[in-house]
Tab-separated table of N, CA and C and ligand atoms in Angstrom:
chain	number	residue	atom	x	y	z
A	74	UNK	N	-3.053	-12.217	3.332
A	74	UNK	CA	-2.141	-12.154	2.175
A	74	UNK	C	-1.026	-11.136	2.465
A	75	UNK	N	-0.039	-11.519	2.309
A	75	UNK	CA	1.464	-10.631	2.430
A	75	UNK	C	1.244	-9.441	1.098
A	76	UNK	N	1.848	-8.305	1.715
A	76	UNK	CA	1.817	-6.978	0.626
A	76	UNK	C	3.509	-7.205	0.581
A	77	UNK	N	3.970	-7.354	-0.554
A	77	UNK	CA	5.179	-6.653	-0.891
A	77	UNK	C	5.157	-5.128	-1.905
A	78	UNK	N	5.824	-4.649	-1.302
A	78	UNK	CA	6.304	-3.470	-2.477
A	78	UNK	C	7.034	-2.904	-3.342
A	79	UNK	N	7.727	-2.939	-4.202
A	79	UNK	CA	8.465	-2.708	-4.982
A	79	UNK	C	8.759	-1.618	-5.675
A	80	UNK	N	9.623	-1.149	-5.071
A	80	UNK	CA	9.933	0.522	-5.552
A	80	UNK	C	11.161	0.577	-6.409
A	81	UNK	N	10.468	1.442	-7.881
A	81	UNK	CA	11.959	1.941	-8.387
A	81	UNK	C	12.438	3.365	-8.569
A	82	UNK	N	13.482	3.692	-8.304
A	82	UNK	CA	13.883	4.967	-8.575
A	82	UNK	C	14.242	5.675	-9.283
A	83	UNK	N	15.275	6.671	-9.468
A	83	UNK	CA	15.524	7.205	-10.552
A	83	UNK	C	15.685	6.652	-11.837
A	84	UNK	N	15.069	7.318	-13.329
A	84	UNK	CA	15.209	6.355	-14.530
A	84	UNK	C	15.035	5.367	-14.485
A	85	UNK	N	14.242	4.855	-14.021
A	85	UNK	CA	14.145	3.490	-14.173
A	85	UNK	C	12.664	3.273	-14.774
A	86	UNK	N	12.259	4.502	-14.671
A	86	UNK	CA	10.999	4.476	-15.701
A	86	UNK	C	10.876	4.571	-16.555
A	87	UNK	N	12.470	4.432	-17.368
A	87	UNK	CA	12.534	4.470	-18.827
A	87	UNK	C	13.502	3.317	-19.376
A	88	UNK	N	13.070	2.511	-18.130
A	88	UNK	CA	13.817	0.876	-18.558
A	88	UNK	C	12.865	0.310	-20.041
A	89	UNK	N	13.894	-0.120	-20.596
A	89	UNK	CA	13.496	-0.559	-22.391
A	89	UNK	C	13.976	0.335	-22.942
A	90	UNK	N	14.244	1.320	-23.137
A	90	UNK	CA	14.677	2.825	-23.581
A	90	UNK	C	16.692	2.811	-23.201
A	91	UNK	N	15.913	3.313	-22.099
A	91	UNK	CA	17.520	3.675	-21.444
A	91	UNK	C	18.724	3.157	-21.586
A	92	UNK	N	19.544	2.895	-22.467
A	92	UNK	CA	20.665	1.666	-22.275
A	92	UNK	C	20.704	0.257	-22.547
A	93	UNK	N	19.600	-0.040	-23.326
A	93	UNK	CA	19.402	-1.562	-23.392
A	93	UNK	C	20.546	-2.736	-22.837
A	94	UNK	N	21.807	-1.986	-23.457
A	94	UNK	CA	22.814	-2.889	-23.683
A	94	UNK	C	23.434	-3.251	-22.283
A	95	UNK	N	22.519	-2.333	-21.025
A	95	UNK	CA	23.339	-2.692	-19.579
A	95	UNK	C	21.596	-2.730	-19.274
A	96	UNK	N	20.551	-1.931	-19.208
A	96	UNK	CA	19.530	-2.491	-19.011
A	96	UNK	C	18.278	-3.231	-19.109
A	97	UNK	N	18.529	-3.811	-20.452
A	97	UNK	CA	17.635	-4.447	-21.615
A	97	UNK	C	17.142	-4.052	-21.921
A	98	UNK	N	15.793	-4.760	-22.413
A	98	UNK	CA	15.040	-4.165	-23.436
A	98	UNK	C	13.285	-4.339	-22.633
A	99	UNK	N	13.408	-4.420	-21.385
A	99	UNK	CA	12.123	-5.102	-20.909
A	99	UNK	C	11.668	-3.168	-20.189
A	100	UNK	N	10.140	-3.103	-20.746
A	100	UNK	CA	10.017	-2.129	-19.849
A	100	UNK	C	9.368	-2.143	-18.661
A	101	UNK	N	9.182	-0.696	-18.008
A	101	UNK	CA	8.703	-0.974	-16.293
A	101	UNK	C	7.888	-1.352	-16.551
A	102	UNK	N	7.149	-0.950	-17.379
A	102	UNK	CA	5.010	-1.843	-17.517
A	102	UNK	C	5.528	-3.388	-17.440
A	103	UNK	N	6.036	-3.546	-18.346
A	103	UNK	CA	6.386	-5.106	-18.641
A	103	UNK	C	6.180	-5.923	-17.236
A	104	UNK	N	7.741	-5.081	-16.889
A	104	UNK	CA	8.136	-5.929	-15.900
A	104	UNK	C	6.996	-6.221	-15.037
A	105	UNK	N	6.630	-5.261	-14.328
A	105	UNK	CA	5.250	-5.303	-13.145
A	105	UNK	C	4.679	-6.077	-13.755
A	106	UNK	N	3.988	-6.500	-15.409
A	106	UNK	CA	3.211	-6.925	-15.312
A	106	UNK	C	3.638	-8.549	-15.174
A	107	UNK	N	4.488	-8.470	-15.504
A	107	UNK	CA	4.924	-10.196	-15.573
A	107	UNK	C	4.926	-10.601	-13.717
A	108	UNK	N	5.802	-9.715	-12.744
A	108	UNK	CA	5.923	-9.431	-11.793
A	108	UNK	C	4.161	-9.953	-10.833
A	109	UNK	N	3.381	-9.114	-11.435
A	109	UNK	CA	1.917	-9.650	-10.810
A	109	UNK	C	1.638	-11.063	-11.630
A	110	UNK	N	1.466	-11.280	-12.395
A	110	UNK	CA	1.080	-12.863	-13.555
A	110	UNK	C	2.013	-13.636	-12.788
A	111	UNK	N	3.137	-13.244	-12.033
A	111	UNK	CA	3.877	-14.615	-11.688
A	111	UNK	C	3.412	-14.735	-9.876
A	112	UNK	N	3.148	-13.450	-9.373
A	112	UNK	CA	3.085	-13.777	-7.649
A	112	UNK	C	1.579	-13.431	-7.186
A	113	UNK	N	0.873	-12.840	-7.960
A	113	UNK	CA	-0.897	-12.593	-7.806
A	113	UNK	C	-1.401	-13.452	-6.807
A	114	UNK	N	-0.935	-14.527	-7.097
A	114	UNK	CA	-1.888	-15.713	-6.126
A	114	UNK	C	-1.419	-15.623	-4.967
A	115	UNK	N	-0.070	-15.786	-4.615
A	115	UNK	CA	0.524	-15.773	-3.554
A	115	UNK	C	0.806	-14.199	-2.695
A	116	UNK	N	0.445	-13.215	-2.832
A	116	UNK	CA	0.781	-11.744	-2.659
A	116	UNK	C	-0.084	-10.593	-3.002
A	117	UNK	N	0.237	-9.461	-2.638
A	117	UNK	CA	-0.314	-8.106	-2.940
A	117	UNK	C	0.856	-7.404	-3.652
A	118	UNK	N	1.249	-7.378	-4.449
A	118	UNK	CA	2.242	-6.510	-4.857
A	118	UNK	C	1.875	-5.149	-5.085
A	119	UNK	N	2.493	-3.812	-4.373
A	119	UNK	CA	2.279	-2.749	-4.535
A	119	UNK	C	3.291	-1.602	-4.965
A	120	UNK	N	3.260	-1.398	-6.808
A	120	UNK	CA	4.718	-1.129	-7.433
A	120	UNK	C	4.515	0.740	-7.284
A	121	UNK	N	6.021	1.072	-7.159
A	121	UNK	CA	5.889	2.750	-7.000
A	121	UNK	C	6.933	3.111	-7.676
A	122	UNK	N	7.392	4.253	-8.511
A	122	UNK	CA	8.562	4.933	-9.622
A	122	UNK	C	8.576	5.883	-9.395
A	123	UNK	N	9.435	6.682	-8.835
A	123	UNK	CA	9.748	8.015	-8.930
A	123	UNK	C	11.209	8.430	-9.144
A	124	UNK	N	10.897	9.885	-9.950
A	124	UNK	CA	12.075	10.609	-9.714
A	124	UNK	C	12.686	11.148	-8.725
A	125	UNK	N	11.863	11.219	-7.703
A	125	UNK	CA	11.911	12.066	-7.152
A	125	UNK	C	12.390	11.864	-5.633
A	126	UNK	N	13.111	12.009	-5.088
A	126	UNK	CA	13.676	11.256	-3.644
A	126	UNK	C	12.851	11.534	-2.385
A	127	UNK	N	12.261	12.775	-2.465
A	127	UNK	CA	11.623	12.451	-1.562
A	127	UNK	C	10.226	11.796	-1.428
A	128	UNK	N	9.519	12.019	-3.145
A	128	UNK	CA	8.224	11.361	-2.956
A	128	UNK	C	8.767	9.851	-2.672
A	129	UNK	N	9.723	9.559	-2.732
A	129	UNK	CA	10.431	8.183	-2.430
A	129	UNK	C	10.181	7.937	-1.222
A	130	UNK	N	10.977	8.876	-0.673
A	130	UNK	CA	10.704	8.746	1.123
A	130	UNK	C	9.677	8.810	1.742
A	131	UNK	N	8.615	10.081	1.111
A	131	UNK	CA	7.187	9.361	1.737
A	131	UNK	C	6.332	8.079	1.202
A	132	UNK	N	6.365	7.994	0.736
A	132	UNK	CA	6.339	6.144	0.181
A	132	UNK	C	6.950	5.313	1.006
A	133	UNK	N	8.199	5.370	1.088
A	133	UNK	CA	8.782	4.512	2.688
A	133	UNK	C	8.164	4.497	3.872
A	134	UNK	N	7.872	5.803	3.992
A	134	UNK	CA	7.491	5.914	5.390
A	134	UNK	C	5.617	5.188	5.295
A	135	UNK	N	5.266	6.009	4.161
A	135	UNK	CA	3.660	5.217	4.206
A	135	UNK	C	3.670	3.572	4.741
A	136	UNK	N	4.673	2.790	3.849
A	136	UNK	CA	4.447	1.113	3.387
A	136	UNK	C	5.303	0.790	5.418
A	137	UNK	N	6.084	1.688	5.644
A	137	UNK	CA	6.576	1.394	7.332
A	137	UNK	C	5.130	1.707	7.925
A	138	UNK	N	4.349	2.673	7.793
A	138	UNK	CA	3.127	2.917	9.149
A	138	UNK	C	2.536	1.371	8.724
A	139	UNK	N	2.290	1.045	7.452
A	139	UNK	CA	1.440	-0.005	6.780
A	139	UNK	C	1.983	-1.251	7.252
A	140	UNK	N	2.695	-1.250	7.892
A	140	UNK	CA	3.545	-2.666	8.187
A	140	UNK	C	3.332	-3.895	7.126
A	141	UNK	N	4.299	-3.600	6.033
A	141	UNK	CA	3.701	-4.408	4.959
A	141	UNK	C	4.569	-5.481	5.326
A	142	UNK	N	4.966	-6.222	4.361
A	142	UNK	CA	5.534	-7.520	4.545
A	142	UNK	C	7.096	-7.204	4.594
A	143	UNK	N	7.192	-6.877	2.696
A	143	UNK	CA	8.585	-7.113	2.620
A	143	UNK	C	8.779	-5.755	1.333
A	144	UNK	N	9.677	-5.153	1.078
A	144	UNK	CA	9.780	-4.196	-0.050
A	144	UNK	C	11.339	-4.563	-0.513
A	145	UNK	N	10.951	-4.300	-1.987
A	145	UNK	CA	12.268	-4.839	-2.844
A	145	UNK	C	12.369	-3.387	-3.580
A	146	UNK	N	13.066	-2.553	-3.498
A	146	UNK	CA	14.236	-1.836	-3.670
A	146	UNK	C	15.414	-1.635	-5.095
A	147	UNK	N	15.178	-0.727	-6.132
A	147	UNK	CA	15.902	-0.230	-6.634
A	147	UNK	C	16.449	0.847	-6.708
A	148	UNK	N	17.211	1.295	-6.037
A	148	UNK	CA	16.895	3.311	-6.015
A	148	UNK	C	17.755	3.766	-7.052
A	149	UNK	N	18.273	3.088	-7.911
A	149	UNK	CA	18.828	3.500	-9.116
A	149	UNK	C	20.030	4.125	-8.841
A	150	UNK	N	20.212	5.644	-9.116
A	150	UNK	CA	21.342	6.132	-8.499
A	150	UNK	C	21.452	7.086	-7.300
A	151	UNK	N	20.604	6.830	-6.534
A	151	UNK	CA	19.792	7.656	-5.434
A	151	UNK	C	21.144	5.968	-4.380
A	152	UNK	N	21.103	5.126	-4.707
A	152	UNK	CA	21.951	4.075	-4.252
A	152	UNK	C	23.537	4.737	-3.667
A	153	UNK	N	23.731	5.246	-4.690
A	153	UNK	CA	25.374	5.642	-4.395
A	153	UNK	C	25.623	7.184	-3.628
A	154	UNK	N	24.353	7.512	-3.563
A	154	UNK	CA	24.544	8.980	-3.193
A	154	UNK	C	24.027	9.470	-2.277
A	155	UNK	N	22.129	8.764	-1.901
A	155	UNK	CA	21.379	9.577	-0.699
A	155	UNK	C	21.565	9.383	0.324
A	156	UNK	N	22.239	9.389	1.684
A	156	UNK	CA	22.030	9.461	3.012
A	156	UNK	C	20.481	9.477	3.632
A	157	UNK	N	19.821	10.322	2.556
A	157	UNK	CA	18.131	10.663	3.424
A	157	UNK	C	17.310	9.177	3.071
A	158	UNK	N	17.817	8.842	1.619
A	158	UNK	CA	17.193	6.987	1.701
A	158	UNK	C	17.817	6.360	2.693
A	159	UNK	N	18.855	5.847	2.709
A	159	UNK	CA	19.527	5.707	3.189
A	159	UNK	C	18.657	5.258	5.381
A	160	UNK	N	18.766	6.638	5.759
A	160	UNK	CA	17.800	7.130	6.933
A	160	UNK	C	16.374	6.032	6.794
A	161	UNK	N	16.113	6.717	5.901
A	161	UNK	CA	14.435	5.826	5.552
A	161	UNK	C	14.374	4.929	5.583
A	162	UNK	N	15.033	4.277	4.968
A	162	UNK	CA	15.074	2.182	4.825
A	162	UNK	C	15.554	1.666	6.000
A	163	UNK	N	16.506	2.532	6.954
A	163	UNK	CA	17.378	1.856	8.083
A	163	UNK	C	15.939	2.240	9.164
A	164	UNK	N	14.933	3.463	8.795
A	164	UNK	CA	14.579	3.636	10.176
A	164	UNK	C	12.604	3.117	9.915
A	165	UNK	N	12.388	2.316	8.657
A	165	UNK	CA	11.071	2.123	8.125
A	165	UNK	C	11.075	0.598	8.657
A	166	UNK	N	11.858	0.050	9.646
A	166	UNK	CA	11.618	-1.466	9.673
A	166	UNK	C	10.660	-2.761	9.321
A	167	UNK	N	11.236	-1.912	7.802
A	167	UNK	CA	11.181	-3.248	6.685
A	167	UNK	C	12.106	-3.874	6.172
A	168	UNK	N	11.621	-5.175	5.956
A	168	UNK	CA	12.305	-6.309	5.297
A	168	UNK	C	13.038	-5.923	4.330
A	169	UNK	N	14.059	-5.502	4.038
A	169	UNK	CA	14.163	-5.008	2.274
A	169	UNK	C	15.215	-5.816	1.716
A	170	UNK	N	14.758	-6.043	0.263
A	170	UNK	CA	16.109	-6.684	-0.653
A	170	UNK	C	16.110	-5.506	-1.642
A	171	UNK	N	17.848	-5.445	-1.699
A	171	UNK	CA	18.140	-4.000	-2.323
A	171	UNK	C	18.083	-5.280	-3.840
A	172	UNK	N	18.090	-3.963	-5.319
A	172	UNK	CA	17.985	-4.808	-6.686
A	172	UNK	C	18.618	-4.804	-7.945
A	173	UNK	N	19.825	-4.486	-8.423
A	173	UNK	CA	20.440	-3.400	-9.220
A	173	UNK	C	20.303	-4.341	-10.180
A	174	UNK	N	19.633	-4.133	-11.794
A	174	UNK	CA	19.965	-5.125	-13.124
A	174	UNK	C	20.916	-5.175	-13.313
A	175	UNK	N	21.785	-4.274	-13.431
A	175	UNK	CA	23.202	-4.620	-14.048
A	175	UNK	C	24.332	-4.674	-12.569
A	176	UNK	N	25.952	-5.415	-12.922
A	176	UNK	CA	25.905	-6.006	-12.426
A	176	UNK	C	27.424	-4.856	-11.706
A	177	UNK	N	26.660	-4.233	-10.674
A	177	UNK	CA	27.586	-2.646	-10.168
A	177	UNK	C	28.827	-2.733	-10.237
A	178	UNK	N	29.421	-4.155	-9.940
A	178	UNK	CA	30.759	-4.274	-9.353
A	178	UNK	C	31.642	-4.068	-10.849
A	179	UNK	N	31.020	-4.411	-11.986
A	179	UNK	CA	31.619	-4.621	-13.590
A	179	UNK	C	31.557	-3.157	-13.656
A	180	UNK	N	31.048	-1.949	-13.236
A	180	UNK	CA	30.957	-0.785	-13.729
A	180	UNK	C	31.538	0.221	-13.191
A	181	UNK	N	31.299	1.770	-12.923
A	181	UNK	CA	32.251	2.804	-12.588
A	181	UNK	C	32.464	2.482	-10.742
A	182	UNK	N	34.016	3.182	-10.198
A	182	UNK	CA	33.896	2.871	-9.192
A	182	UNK	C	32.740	3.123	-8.587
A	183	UNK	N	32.097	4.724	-9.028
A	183	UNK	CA	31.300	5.530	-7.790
A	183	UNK	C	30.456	4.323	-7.841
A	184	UNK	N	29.720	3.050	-8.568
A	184	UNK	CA	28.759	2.664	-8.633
A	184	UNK	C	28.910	1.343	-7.512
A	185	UNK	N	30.029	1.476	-6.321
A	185	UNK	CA	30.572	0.278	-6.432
A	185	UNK	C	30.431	0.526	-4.793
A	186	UNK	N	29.883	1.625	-4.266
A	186	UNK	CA	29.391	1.571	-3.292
A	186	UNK	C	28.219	2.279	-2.572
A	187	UNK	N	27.261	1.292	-2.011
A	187	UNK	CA	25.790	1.643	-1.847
A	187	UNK	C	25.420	1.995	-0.575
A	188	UNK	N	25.188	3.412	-0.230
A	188	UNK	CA	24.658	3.625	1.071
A	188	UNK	C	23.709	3.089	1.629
A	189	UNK	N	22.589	2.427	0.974
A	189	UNK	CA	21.068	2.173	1.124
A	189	UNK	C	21.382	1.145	1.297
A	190	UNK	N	22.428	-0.056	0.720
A	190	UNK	CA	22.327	-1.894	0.609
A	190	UNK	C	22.251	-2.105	2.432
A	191	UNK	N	23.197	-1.302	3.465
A	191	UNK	CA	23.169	-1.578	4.736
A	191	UNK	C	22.084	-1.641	5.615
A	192	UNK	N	20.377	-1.292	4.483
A	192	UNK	CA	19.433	-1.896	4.869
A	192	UNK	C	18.530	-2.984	4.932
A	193	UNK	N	19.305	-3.483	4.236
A	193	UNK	CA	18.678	-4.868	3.672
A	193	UNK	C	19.322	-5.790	4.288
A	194	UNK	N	18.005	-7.102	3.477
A	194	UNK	CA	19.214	-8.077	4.304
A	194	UNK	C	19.383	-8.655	3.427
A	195	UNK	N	19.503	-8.581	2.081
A	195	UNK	CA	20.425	-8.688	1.114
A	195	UNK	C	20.433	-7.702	-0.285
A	196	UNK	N	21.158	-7.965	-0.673
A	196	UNK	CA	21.543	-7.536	-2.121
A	196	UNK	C	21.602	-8.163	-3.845
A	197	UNK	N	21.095	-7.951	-4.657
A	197	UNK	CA	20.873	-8.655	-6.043
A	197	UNK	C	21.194	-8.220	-6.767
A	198	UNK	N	22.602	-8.073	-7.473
A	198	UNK	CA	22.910	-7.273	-8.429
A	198	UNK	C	23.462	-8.061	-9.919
A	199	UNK	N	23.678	-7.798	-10.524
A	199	UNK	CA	24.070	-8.401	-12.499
A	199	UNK	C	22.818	-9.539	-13.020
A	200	UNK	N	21.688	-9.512	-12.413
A	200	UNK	CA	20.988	-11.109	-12.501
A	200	UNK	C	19.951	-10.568	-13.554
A	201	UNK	N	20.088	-8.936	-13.806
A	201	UNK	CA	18.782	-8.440	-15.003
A	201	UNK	C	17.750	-8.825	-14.161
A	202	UNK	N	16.337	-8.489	-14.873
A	202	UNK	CA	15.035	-8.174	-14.274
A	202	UNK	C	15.245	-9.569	-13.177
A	203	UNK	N	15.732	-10.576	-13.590
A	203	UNK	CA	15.282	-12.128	-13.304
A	203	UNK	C	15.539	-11.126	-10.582
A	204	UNK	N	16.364	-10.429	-10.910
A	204	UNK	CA	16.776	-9.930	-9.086
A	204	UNK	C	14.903	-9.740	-8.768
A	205	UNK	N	14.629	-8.975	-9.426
A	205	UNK	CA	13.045	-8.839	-8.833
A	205	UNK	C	12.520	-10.232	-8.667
A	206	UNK	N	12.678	-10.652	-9.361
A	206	UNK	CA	11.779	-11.924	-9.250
A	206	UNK	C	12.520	-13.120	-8.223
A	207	UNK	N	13.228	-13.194	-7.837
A	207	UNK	CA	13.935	-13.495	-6.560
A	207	UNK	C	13.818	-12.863	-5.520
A	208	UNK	N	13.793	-11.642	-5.255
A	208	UNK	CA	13.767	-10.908	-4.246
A	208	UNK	C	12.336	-11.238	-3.904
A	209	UNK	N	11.398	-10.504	-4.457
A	209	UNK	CA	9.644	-11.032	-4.490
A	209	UNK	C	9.274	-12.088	-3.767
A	210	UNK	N	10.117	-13.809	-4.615
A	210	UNK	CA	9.905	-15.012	-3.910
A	210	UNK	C	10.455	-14.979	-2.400
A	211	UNK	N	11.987	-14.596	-2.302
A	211	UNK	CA	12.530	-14.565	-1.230
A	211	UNK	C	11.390	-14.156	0.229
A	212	UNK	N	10.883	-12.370	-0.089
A	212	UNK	CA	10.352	-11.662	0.764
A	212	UNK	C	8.691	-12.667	1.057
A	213	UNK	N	7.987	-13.336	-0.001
A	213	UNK	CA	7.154	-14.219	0.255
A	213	UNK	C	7.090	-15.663	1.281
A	214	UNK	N	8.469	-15.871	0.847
A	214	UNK	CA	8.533	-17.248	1.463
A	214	UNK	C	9.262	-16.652	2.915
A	215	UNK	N	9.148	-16.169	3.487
A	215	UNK	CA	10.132	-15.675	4.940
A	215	UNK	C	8.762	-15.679	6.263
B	193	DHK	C1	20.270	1.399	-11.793
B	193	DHK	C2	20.696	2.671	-11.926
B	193	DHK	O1	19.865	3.609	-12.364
B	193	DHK	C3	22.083	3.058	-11.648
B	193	DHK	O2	22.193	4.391	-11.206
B	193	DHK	C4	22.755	2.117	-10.678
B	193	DHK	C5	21.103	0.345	-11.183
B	193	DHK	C6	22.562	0.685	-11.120
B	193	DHK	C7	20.799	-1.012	-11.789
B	193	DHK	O3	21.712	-1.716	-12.206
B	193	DHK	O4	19.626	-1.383	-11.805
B	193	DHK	O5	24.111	2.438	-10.571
């Protein structure tokens, strides 16, 4: 069985809360849980949230020794700013699809360019929760 992982980053653990009106109304429990109810059969999904950038990075580096399948990627605003993610995702050779709900390019410039996306091999941005659930199938079916 394929492990994907799915990491989110900053604030994003207060999705349902935070902004509805750019990040809805669905929260992180939610999501994961719909997230496992839809790929359980087909996958291992293994979800991680932090504030924190570097417990981020050791998490990268763990799911790289783990040679998991595929990891789908939100780093919230750790996106526009970290170099050290950034490092991690380019040097953890994993599969990654980067995931943003809302849709970056409609919003502030700074948001309009992502150090981390140049690890992936793609990008999902304005599609709301529905990017996880693409990315997920994507990293399954490969
Ligand atoms: C989430 C964040 O927390 C922001 O910092 C990004 C992203 C956008 C999202 O759309 O999911 O700029």
């Amino acid at each position: 069985m394929k492990t994907i992982a799915i990491l989110n980053g900053p604030n994003l653990d207060r999705l349902g809360k935070r902004e509805p009106e750019v990040y809805g109304r669905t929260t992180l429990a939610d999501l994961e849980a719909a997230l496992r109810a839809e790929f359980s059969a087909r996958g291992t999904l293994d979800f991680f949230q932090s504030n924190h950038e570097g417990a981020i990075i050791d998490r990268i580096s763990a799911w790289a020794d783990a040679r998991i399948s595929g990891l789908v990627i939100n780093p919230g605003g750790l996106t526009h700013t970290s170099v050290a993610l950034r490092d991690s995702l380019l040097g953890s050779g994993l599969t990654i699809v980067e995931v943003h709900i809302s849709n970056v390019y409609r919003r502030e410039d700074f948001r309009q360019r992502s150090l981390t996306a140049a690890a992936s091999v793609g990008v999902i941005t304005g599609l709301g929760i529905e990017g996880y659930f693409a990315a997920v199938r994507y990293l399954l079916s490969r």
